[in-house]
Backbone as JSON, one array per atom type, in Angstrom:
{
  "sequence": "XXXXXXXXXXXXXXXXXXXXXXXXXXXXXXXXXXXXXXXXXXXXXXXXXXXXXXXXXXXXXXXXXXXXXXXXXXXXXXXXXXXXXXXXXXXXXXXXXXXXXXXXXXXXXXXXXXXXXXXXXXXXXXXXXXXXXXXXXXXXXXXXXXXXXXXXXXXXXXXXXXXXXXXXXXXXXXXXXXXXXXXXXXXXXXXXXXXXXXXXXXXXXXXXXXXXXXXXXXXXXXX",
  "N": [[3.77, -6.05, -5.41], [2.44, -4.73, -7.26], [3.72, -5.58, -9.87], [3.28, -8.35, -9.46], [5.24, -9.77, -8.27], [8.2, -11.79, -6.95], [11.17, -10.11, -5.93], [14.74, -10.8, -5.48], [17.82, -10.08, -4.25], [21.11, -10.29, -5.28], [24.7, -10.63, -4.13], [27.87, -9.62, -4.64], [30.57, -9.79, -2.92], [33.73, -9.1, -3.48], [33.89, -8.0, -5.96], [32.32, -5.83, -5.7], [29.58, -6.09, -7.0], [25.92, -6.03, -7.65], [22.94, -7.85, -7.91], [19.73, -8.25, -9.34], [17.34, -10.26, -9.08], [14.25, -11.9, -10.53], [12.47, -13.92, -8.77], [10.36, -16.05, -9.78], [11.52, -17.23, -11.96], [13.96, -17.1, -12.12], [15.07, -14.88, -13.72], [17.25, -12.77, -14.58], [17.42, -9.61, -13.76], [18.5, -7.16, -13.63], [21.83, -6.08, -14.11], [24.65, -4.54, -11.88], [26.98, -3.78, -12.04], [30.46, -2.81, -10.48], [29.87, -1.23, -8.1], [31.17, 0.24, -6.47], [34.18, 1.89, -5.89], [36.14, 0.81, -4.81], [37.41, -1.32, -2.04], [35.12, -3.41, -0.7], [31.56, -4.81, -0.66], [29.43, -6.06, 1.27], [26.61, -5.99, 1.86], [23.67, -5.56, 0.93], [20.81, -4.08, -0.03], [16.59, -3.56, -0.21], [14.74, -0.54, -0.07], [11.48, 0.09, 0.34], [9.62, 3.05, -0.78], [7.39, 5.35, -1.06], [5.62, 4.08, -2.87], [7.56, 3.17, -4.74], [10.49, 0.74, -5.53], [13.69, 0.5, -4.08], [17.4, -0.32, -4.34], [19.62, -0.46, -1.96], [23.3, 0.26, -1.31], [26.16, -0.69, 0.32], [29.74, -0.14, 1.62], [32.83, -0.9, 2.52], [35.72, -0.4, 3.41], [39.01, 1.68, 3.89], [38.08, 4.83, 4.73], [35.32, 4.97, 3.75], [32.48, 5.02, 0.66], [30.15, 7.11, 0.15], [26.27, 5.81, 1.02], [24.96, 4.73, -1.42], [21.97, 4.95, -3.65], [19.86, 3.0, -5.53], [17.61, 3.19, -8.57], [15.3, 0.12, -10.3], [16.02, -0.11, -12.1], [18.7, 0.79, -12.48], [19.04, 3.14, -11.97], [21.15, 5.69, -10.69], [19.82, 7.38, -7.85], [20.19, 8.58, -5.62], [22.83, 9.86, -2.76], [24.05, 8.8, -0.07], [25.74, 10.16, 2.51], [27.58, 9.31, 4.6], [29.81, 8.39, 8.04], [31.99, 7.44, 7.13], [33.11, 5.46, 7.81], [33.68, 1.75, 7.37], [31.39, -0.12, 6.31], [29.5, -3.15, 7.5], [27.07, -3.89, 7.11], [23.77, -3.68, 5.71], [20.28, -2.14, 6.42], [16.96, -1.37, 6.47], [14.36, 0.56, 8.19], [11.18, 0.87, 8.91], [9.37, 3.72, 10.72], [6.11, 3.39, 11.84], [5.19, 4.87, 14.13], [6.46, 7.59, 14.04], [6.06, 7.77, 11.14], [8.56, 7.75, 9.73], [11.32, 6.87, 7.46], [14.35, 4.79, 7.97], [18.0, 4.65, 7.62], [19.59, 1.4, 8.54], [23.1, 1.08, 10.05], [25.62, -1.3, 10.23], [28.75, -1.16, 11.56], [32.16, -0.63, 11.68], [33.12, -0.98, 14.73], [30.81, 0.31, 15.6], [27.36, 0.45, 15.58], [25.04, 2.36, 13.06], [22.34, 4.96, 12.46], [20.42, 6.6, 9.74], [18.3, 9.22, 8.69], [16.31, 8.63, 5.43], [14.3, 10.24, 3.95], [15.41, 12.8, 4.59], [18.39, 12.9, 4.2], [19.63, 12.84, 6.09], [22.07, 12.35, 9.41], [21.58, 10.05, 12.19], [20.88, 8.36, 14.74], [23.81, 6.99, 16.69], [25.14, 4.19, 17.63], [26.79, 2.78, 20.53], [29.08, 0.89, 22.35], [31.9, 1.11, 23.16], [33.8, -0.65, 22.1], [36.21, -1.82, 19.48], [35.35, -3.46, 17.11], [33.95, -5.51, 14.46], [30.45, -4.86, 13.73], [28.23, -6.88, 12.62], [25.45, -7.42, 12.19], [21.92, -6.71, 12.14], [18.76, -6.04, 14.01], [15.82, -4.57, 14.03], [13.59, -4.43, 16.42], [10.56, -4.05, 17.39], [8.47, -2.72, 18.85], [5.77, -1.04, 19.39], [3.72, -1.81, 18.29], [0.7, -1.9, 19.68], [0.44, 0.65, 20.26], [1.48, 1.36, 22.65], [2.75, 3.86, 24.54], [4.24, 3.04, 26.59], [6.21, 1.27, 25.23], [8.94, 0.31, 23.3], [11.56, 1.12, 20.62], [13.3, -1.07, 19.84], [16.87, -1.8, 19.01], [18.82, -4.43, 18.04], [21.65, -6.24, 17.69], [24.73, -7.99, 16.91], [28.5, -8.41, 16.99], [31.33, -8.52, 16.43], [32.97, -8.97, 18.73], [31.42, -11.51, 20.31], [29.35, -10.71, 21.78], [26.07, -9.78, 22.21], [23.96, -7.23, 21.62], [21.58, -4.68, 22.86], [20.14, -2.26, 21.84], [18.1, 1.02, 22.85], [16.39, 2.67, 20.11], [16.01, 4.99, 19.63], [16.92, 6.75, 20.78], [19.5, 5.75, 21.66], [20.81, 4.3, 23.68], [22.16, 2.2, 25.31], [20.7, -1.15, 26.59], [20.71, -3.33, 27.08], [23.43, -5.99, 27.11], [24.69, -9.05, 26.57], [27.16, -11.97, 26.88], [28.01, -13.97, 25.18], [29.27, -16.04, 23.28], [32.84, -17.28, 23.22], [34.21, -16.51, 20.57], [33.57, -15.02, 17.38], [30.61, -13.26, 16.73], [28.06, -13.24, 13.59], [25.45, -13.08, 11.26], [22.22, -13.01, 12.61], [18.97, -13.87, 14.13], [15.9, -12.98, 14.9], [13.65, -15.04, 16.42], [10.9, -14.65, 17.96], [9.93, -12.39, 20.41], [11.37, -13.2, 22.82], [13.55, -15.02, 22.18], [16.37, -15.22, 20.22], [18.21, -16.26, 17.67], [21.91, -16.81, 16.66], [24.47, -17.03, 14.63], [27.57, -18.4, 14.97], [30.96, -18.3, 15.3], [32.19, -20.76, 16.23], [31.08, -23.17, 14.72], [28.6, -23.08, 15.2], [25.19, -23.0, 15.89], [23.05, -20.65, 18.13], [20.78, -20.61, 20.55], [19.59, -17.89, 22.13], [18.17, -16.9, 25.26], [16.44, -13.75, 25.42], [15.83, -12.74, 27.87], [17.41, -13.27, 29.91], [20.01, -13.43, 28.61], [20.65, -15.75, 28.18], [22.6, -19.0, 26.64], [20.84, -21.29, 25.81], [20.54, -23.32, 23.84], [22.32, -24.81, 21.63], [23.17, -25.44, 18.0], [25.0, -27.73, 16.59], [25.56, -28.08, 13.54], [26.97, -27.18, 10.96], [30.08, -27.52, 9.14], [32.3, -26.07, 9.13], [33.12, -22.44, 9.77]],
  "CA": [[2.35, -6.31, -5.63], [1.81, -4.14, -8.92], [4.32, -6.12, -11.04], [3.12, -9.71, -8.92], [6.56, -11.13, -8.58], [9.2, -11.89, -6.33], [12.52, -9.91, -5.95], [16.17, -11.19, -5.03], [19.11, -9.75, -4.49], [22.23, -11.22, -4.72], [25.78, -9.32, -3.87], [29.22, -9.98, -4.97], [31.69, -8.75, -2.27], [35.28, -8.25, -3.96], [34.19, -7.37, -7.36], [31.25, -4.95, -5.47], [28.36, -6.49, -7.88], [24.9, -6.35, -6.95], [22.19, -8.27, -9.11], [18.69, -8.23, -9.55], [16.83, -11.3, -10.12], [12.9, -12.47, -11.03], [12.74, -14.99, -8.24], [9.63, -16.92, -10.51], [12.23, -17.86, -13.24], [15.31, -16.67, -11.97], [15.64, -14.24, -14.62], [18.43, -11.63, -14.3], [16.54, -8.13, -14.56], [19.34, -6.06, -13.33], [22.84, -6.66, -13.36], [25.28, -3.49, -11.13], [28.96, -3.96, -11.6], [31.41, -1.72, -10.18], [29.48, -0.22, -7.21], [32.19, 1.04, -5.4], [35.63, 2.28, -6.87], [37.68, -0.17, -3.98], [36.67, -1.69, -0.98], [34.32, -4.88, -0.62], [30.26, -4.72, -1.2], [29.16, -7.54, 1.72], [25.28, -6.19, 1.99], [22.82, -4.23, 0.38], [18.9, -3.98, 0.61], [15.49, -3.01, -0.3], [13.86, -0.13, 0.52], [10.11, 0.96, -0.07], [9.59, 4.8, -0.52], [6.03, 6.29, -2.32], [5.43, 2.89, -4.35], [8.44, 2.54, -5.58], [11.18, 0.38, -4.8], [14.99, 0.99, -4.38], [18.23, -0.87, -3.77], [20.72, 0.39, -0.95], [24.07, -0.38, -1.22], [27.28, -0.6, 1.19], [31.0, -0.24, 1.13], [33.83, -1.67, 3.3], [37.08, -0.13, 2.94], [39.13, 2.98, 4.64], [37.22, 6.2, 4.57], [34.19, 4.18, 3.02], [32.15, 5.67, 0.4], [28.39, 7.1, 0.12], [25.5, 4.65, 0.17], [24.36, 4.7, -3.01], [20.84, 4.4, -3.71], [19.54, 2.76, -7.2], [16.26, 2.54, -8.8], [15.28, -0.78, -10.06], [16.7, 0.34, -13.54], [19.83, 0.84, -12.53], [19.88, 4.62, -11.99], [21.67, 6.1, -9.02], [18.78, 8.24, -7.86], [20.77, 9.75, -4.4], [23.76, 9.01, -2.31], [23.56, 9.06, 1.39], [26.95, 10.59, 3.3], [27.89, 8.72, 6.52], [30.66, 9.01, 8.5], [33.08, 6.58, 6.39], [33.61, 3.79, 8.71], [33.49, 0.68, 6.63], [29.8, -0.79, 6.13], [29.53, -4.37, 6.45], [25.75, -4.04, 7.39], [22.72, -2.55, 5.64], [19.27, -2.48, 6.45], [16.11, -0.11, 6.6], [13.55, 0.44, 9.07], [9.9, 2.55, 8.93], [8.71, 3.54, 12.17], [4.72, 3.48, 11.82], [4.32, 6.34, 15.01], [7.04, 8.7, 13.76], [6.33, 8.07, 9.86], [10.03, 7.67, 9.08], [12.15, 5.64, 6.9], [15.52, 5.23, 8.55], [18.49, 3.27, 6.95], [20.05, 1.5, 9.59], [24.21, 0.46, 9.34], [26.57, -1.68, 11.04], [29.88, -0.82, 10.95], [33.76, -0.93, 12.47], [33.21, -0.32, 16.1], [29.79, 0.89, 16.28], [25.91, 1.06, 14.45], [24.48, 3.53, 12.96], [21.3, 4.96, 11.59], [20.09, 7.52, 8.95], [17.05, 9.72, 7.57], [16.26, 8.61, 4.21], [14.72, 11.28, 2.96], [16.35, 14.48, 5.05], [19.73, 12.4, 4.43], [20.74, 13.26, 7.66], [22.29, 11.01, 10.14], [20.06, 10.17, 12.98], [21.92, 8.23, 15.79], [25.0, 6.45, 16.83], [25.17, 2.84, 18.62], [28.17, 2.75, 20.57], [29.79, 0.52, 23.36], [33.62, 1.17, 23.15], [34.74, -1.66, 21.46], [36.13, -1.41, 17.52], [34.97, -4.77, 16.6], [33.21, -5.16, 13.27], [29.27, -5.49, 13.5], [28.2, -7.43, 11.64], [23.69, -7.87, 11.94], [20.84, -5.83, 13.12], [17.66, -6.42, 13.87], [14.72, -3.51, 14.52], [11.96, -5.29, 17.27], [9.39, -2.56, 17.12], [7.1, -2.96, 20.31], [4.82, -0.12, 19.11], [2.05, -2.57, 17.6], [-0.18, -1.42, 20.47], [0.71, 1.97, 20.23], [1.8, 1.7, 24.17], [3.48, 4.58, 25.39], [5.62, 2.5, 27.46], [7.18, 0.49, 24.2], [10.41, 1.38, 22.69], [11.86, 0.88, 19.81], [14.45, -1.89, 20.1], [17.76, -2.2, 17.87], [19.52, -5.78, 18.13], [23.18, -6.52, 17.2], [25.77, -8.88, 17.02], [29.55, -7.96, 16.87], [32.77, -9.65, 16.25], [33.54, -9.58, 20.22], [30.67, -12.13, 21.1], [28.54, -10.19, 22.41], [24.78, -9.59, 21.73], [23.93, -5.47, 22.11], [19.95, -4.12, 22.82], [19.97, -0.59, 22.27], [17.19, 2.13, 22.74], [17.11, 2.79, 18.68], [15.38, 6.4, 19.44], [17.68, 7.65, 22.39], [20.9, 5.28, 21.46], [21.81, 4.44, 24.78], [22.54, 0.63, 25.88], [19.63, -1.32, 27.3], [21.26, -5.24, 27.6], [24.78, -6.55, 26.62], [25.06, -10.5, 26.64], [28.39, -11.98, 26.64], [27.28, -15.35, 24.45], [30.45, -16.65, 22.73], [34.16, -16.69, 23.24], [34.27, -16.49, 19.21], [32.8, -13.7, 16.93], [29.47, -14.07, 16.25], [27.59, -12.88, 12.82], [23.91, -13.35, 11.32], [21.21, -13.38, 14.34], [17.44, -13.85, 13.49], [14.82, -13.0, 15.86], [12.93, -16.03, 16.73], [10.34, -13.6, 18.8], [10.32, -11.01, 21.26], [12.15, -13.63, 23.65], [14.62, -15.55, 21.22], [16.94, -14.87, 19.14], [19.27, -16.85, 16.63], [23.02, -16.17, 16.56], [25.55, -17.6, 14.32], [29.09, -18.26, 16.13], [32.68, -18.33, 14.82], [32.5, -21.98, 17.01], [30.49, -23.74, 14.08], [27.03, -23.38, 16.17], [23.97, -21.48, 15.77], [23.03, -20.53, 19.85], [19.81, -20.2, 20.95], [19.63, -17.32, 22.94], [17.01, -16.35, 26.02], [16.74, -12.27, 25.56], [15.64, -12.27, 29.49], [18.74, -12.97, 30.84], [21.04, -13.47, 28.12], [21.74, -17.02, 28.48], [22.34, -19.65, 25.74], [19.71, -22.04, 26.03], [20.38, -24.6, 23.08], [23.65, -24.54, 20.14], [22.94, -26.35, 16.52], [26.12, -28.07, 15.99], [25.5, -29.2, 12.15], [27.53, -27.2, 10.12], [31.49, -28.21, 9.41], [33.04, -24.51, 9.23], [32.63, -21.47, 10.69]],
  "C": [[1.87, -5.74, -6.97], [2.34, -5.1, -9.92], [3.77, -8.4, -10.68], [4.47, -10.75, -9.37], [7.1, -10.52, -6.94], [10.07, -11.31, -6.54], [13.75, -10.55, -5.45], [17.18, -10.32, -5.41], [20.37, -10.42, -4.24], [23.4, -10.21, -4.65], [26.92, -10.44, -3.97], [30.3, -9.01, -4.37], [32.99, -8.06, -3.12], [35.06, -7.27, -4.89], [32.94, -6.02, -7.08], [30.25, -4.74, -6.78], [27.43, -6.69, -7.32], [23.97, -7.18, -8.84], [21.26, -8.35, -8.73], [18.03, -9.16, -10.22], [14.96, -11.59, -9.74], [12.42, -14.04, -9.7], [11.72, -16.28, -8.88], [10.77, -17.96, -11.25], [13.71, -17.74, -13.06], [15.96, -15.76, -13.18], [16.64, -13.47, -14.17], [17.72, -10.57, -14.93], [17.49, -7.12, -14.14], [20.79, -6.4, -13.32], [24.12, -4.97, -13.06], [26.65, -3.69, -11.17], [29.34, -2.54, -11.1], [30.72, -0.6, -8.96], [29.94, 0.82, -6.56], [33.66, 0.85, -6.3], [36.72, 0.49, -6.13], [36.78, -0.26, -2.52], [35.64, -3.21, -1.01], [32.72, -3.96, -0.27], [29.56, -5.83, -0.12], [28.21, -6.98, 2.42], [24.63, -4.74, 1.62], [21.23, -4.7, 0.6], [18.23, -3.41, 0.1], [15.4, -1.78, 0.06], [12.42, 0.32, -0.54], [9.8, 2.12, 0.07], [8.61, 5.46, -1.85], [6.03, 5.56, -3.76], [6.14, 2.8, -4.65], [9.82, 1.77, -4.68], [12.61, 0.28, -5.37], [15.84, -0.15, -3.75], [19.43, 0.08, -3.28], [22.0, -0.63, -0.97], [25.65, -0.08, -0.28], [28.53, -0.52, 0.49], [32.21, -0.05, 2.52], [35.25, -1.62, 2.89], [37.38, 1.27, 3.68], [38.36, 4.23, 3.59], [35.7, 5.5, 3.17], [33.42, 5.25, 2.05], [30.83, 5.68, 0.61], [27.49, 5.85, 0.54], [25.32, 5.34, -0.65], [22.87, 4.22, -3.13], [20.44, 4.32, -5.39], [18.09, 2.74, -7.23], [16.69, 1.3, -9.25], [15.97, -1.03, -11.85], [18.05, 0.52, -13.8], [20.68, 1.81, -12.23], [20.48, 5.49, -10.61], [20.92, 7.18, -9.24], [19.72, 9.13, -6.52], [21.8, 9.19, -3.87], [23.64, 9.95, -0.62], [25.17, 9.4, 2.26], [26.8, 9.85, 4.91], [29.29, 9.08, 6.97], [32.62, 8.19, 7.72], [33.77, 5.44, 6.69], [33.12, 2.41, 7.81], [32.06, -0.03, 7.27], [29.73, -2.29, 6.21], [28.1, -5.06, 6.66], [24.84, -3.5, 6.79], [21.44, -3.07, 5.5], [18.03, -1.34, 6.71], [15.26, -0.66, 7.68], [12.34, 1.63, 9.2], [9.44, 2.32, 10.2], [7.57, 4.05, 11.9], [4.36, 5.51, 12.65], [5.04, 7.48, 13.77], [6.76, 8.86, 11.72], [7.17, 8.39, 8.74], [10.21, 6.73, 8.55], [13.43, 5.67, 7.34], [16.53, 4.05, 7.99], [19.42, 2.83, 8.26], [21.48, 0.47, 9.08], [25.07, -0.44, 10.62], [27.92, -1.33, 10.62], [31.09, -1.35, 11.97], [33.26, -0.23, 13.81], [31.54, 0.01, 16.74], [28.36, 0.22, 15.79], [25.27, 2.06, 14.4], [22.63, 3.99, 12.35], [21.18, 6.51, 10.88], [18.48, 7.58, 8.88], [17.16, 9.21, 6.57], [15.74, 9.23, 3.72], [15.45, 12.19, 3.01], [17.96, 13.75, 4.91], [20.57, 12.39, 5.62], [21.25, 12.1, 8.71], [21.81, 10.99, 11.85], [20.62, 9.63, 14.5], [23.28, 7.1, 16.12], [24.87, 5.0, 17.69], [26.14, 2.28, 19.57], [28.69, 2.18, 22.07], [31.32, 0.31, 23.6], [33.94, 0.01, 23.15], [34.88, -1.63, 19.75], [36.07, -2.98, 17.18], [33.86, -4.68, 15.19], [31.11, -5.69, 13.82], [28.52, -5.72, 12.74], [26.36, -7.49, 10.99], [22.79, -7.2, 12.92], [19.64, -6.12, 12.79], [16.5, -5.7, 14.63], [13.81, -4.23, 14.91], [10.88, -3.7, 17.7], [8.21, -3.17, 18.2], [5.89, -2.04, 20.52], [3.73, -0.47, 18.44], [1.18, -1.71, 18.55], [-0.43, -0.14, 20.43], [0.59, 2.53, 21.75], [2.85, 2.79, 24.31], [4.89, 4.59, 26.15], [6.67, 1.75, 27.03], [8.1, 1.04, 23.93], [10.4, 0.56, 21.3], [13.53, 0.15, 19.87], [15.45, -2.58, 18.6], [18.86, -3.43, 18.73], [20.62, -5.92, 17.77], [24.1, -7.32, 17.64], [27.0, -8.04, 16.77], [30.26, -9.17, 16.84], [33.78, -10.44, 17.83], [32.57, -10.5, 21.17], [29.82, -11.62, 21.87], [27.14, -9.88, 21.72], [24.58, -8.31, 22.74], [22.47, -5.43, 21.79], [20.66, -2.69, 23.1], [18.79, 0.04, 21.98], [16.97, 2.91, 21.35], [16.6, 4.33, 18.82], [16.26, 7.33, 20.22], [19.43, 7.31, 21.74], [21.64, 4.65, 22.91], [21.42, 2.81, 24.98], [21.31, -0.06, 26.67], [20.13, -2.97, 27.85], [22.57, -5.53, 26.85], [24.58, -7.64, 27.21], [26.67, -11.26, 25.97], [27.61, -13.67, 26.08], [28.43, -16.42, 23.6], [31.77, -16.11, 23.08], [34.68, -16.18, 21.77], [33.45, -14.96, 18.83], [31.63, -14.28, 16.94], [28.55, -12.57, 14.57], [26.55, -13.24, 12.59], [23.41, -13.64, 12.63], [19.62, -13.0, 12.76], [16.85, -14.1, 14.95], [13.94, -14.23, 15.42], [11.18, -15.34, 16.98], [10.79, -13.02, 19.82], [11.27, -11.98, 22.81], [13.39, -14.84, 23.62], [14.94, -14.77, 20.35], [18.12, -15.99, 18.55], [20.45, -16.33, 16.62], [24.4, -17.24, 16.02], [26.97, -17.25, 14.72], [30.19, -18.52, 15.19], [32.99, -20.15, 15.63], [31.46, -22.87, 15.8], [28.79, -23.97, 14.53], [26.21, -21.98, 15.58], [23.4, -21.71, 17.18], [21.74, -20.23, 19.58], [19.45, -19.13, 22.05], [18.29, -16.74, 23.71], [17.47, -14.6, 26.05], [16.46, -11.94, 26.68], [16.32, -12.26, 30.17], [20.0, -13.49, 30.13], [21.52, -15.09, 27.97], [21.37, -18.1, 26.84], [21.76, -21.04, 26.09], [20.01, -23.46, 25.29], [21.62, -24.16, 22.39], [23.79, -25.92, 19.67], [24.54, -26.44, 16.36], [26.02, -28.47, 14.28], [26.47, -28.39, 11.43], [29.85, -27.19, 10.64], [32.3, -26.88, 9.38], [31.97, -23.69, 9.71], [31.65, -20.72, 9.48]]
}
């Protein structure tokens, strides 16, 4: 809103390149080579923190490194320690009540989340399976400022399954078994759909009330 533009990011897995573009003109206002020494780069992100805004970036390889956080200049302002499990998720999340910024990760086996400023790491997502997860999605039911809302973290994995967890506690709230295939990207529809791209060439329509797949977009020719 100060500068009145559009941002984009685009990401270059192998060569772990992020770029920074003008979305008006498509200029190129940033360009990040070499993020990561080794390993693959396959998602990075925004965040907003006291007007200014930063890019978060991942890394996908054994004993994974830092995130890395950039200004919009290019400068690695902090680096965030996790536990080193290859990243192939990243995304933030402010919770209004608590007045946090929390970065939240998918990873080999589990998801995770972080403090962003106390760096610290905040909680674990975990249904004993090492499958990669791949997409998360924070449904925040605290508009009202009900009491009885939670704070709901969403996820897909590589074993077909769609995971609701308790994002404040960590503990399991719905598992849907939805594909025999992996499944990657999901997009909340609303609070009783969700979107879920399949390893079967479909995007599923899924009911979050009892798990079931409702509709599946055959159009595209690969997975």
């Amino acid at each position: 809103s100060i500068n009145k533009r559009d941002l984009l990011i685009s990401i270059s897995a192998d060569d772990n390149n992020i770029k920074l573009w003008d979305v008006r003109n498509f200029e190129c206002l940033l360009n990040l080579p070499n993020v990561n020494r080794k390993g693959c780069l396959y998602s990075a992100c925004f965040l907003n923190y006291n007007n200014d805004i930063f890019i978060l970036s991942s890394n996908s390889t054994f004993k994974s490194e830092p995130i890395k956080v950039f200004d919009l200049k290019g400068n690695r302002v902090k680096m965030i320690k996790t536990n080193r499990d290859s990243i192939y998720f990243i995304d933030t999340y402010y919770d209004k009540k608590s007045n946090k910024i929390y970065i939240i990760t998918g990873n080999q086996g589990h998801a995770s989340s972080y403090d962003f400023v106390t760096n610290d790491f905040y909680k674990i997502y975990l249904d004993n399976n090492n499958e990669c997860h791949d997409s998360i999605i924070i449904y925040d039911t605290n508009e009202n400022n009900d009491s009885n809302d939670i704070v709901k973290l969403i996820e897909s994995s590589k074993d077909g399954n769609i995971r609701i967890f308790n994002f404040n506690t960590g503990t399991i709230l719905h598992k849907f078994k939805v594909s025999n295939l992996y499944l990657v990207s999901i997009c909340l529809w609303n609070e009783h759909y969700l979107f879920a791209a399949s390893g079967d060439k479909s995007i599923k329509l899924i009911d979050l009330n009892d798990g079931k797949v409702i509709k599946k977009f055959f159009e595209h020719k690969n997975s």
